[in-house]
Coordinates of C-alpha atoms in Angstrom, one line a residue:
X10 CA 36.1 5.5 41.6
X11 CA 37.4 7.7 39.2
X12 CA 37.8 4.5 36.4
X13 CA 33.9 4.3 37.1
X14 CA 33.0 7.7 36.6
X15 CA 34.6 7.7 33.0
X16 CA 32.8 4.6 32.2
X17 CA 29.9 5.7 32.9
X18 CA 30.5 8.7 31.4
X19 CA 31.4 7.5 27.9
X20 CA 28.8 4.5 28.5
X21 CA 26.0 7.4 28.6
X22 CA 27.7 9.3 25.5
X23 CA 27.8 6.1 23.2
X24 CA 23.7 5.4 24.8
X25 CA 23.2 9.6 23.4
X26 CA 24.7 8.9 20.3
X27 CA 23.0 6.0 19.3
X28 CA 19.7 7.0 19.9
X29 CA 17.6 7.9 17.0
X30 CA 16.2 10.8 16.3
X31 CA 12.7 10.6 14.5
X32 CA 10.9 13.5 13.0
X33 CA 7.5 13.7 11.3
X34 CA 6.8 16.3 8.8
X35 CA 3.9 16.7 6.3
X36 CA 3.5 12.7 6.7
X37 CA 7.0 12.2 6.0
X38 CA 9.3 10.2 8.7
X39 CA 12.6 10.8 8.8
X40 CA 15.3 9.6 11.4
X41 CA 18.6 11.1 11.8
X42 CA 17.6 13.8 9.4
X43 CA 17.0 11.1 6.5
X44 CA 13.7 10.7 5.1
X45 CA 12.7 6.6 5.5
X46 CA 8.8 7.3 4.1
X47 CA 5.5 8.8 4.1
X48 CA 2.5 8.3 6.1
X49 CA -0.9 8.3 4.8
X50 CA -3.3 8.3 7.1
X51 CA -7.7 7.1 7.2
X52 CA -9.8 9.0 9.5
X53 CA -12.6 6.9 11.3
X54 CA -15.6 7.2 13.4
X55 CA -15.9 10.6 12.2
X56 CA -12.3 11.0 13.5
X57 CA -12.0 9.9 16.7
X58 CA -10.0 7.1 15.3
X59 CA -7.2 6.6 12.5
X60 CA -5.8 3.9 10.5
X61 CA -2.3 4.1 9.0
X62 CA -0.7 2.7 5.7
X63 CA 3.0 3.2 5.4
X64 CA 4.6 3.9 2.4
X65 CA 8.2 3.8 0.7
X66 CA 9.7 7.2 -0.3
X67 CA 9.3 5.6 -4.3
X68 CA 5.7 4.8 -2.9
X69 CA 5.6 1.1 -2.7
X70 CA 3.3 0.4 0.6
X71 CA 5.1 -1.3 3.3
X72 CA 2.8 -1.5 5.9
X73 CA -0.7 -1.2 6.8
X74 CA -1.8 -0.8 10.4
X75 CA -5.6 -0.7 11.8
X76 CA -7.7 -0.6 14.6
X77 CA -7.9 -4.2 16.0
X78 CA -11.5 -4.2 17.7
X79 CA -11.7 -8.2 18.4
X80 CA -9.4 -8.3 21.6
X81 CA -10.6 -7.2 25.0
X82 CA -9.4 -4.1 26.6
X83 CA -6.7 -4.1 29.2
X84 CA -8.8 -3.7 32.7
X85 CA -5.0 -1.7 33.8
X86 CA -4.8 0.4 31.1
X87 CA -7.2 2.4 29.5
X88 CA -5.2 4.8 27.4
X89 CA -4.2 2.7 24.4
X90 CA -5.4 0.8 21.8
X91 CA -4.4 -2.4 20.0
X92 CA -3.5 -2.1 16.6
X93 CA -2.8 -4.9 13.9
X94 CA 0.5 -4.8 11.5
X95 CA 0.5 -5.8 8.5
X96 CA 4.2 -5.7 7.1
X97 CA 3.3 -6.7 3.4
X98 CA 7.0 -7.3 1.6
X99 CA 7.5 -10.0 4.7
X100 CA 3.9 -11.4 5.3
X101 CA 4.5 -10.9 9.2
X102 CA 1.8 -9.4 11.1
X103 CA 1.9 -8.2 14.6
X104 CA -0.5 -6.7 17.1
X105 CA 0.9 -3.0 18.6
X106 CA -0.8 -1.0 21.8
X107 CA -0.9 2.5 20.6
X108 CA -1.8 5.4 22.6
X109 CA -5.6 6.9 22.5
X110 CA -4.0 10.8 22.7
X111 CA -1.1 10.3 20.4
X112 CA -2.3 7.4 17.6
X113 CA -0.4 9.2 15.0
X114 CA 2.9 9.4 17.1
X115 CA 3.0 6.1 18.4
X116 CA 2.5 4.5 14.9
X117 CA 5.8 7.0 13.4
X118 CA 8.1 6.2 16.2
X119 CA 7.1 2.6 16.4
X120 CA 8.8 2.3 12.6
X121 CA 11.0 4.9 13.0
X122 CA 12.5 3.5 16.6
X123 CA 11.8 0.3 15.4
X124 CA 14.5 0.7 12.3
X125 CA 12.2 -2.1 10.5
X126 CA 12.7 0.0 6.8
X127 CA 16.0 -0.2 4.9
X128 CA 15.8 1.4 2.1
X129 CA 12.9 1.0 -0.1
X130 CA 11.7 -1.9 1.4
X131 CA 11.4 -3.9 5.1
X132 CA 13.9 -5.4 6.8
X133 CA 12.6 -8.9 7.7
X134 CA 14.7 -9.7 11.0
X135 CA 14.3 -6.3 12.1
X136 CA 10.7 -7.0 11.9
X137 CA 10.6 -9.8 13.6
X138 CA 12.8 -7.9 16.3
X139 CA 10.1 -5.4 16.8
X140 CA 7.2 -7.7 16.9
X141 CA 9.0 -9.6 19.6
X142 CA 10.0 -6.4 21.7
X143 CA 6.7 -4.5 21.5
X144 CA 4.3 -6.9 20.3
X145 CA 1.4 -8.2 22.5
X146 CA -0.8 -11.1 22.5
X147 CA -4.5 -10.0 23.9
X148 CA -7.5 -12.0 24.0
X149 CA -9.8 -12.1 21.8
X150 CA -12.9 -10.7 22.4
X151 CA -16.0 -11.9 19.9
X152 CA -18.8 -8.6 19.5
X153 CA -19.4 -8.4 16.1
X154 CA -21.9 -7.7 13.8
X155 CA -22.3 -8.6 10.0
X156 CA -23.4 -6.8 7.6
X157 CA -27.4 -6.7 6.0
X158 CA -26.5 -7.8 2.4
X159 CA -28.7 -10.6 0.0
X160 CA -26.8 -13.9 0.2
X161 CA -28.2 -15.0 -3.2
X162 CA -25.8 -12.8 -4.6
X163 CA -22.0 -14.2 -5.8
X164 CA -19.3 -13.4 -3.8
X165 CA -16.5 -12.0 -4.9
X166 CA -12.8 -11.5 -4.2
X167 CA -11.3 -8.1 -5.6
X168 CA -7.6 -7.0 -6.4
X169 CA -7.6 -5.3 -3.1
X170 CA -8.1 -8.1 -1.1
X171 CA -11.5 -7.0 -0.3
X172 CA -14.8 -8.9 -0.4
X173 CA -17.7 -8.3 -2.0
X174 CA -21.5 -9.7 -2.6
X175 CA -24.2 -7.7 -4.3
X176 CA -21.7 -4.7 -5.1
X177 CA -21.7 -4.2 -1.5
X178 CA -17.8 -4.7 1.0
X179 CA -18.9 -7.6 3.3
X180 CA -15.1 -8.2 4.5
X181 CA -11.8 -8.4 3.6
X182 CA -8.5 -11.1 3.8
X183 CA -4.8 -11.1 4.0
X184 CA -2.3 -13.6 3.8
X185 CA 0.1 -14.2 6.9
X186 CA 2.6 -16.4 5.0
X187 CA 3.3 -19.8 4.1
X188 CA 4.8 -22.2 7.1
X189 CA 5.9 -26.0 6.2
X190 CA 3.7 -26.2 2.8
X191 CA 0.8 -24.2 4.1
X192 CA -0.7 -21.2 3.0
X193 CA -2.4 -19.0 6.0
X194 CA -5.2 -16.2 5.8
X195 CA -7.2 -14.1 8.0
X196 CA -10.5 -12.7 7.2
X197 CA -12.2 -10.0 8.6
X198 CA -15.5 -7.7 8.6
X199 CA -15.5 -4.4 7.0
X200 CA -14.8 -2.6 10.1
X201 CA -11.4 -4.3 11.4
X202 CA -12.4 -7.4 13.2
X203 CA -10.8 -10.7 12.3
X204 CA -13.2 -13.6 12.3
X205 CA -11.2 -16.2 11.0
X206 CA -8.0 -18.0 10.5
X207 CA -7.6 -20.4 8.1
X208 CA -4.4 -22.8 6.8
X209 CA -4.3 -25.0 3.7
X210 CA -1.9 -26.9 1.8
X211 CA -2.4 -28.1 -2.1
X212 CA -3.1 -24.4 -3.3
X213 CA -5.8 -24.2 -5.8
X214 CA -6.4 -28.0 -5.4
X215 CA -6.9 -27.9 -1.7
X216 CA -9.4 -30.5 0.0
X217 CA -9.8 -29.1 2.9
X218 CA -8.6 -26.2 5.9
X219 CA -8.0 -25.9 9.3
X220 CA -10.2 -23.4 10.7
X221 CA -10.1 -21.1 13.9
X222 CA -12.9 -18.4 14.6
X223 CA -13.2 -15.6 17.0
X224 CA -16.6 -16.8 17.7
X225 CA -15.8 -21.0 18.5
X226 CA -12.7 -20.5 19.9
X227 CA -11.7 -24.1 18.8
X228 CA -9.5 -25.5 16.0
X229 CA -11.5 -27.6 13.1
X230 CA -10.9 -29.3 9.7
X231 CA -13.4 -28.3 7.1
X232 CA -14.1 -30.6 3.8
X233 CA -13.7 -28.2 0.5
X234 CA -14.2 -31.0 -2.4
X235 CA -13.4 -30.4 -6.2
X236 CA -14.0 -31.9 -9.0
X237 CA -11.3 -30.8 -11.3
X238 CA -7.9 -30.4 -11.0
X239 CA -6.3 -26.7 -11.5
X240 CA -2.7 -26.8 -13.0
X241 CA -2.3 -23.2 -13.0
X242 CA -3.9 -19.6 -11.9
X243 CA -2.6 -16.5 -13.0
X244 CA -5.5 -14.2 -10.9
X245 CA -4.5 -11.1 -9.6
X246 CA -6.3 -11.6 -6.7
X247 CA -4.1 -14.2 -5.3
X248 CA -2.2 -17.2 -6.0
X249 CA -4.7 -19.5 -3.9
X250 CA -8.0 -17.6 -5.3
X251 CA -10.1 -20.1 -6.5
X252 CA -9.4 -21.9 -2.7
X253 CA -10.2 -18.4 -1.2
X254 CA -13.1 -18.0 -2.6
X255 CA -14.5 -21.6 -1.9
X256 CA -13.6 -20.5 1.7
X257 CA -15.2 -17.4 1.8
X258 CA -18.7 -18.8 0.7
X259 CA -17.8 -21.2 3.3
X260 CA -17.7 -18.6 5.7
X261 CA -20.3 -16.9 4.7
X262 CA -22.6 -19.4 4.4
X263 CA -22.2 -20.3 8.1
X264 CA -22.2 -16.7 9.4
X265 CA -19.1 -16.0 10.1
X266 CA -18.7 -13.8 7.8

């Protein structure tokens, strides 16, 4: 008995002492008394909500997480909300319940707990580590609106990822990585709700992509034909932007976004 007692006794020491600790301070997180990066944080619906971006202590942004509106609520619990994460250096993105009363707190001790930042940058397994652990997979619930704009104006795709026609943010995309030759993207509406999913391989020469919306539910393959070849693109925007933009008016053009 007394074999069992110690056992337990050093098991809950060793459990104490490898437990971090995570403080938050003037936007800054640290764990174990050493500072791992700074919050910034974007007040919405007058500040009843929040999105987060995460930043390195050098100021490189790590990870940007908002407000996920497309999935349905969860009928047994109606004190959190599902957020999206974006973790940039790795092009993984996972969706995150975070509480209603504590937004701000669950997002810190998610990465601080979560020990997803070494250094200056993201660790990739520990990454996928936390997506599997506290990830969740909602439905997807479709209640969206676009936005009044004039269609007969060009679209365009900005630096920031954003989309615009008319001067005017009708959306924005990110890229979710590249699996077996094929580049993947999701779009979304101004306000945080993804509307589309889209996979293509060839690059700036693509023919077509597989498309799944929020709104059909189903899997498709859409025809994008060109004429001329592109050897190379050196856009800011991204990589594939010439295919991302023949995809957005695509999207557009059809509603969807």
């Amino acid at each position: 008995m007394k074999t069992i007692f110690t056992f337990l006794f050093i098991l809950g020491i060793n459990i104490f002492l490898s437990a971090q600790k995570v403080d938050y301070k003037n936007n800054i997180i640290a764990v174990d008394g050493n500072k791992i990066g700074k919050v910034e944080v974007q007040k919405q619906n007058f500040g009843l909500t929040k999105n987060f971006n995460l930043y390195s202590m050098n100021g490189e942004k790590l990870v940007i997480a908002v407000l996920s509106t497309e999935f349905e609520g969860d009928k047994n619990d109606n004190t959190s909300m599902y957020y999206r994460f974006t973790f940039l250096p790795t092009n993984q993105v996972g969706i995150f319940k975070l509480s209603t009363l504590g937004m701000e707190k669950g997002f810190v001790n998610l990465i601080g707990k979560g020990g997803v930042i070494d250094g200056n940058n993201l660790n990739a397994d520990k990454v996928t580590e936390l997506i599997a652990s506290k990830g969740v997979s909602p439905r997807t619930a479709v209640n969206y609106t676009l936005v009044s704009r004039n269609k007969n104006w060009p679209i365009e795709l900005k630096e920031n990822k954003s989309i615009e026609q008319g001067a005017e943010k009708i959306g924005f995309f990110t890229s979710t990585g590249n699996v077996g030759g094929q580049d993947s993207y999701e779009f979304f509406i101004p306000d945080g709700v993804m509307v589309a999913k889209v996979s293509f391989a060839g690059g700036n020469n693509a023919q077509n992509f597989e498309l799944f919306t929020a709104k059909d539910k189903v899997r498709k393959i859409i025809q994008i034909p060109q004429k001329d070849k592109v050897s190379f693109s050196s856009s800011v925007v991204d990589p594939n932007s010439l295919t991302l933009k023949r995809i957005t008016a695509w999207l557009v053009e059809n509603n969807y976004l």
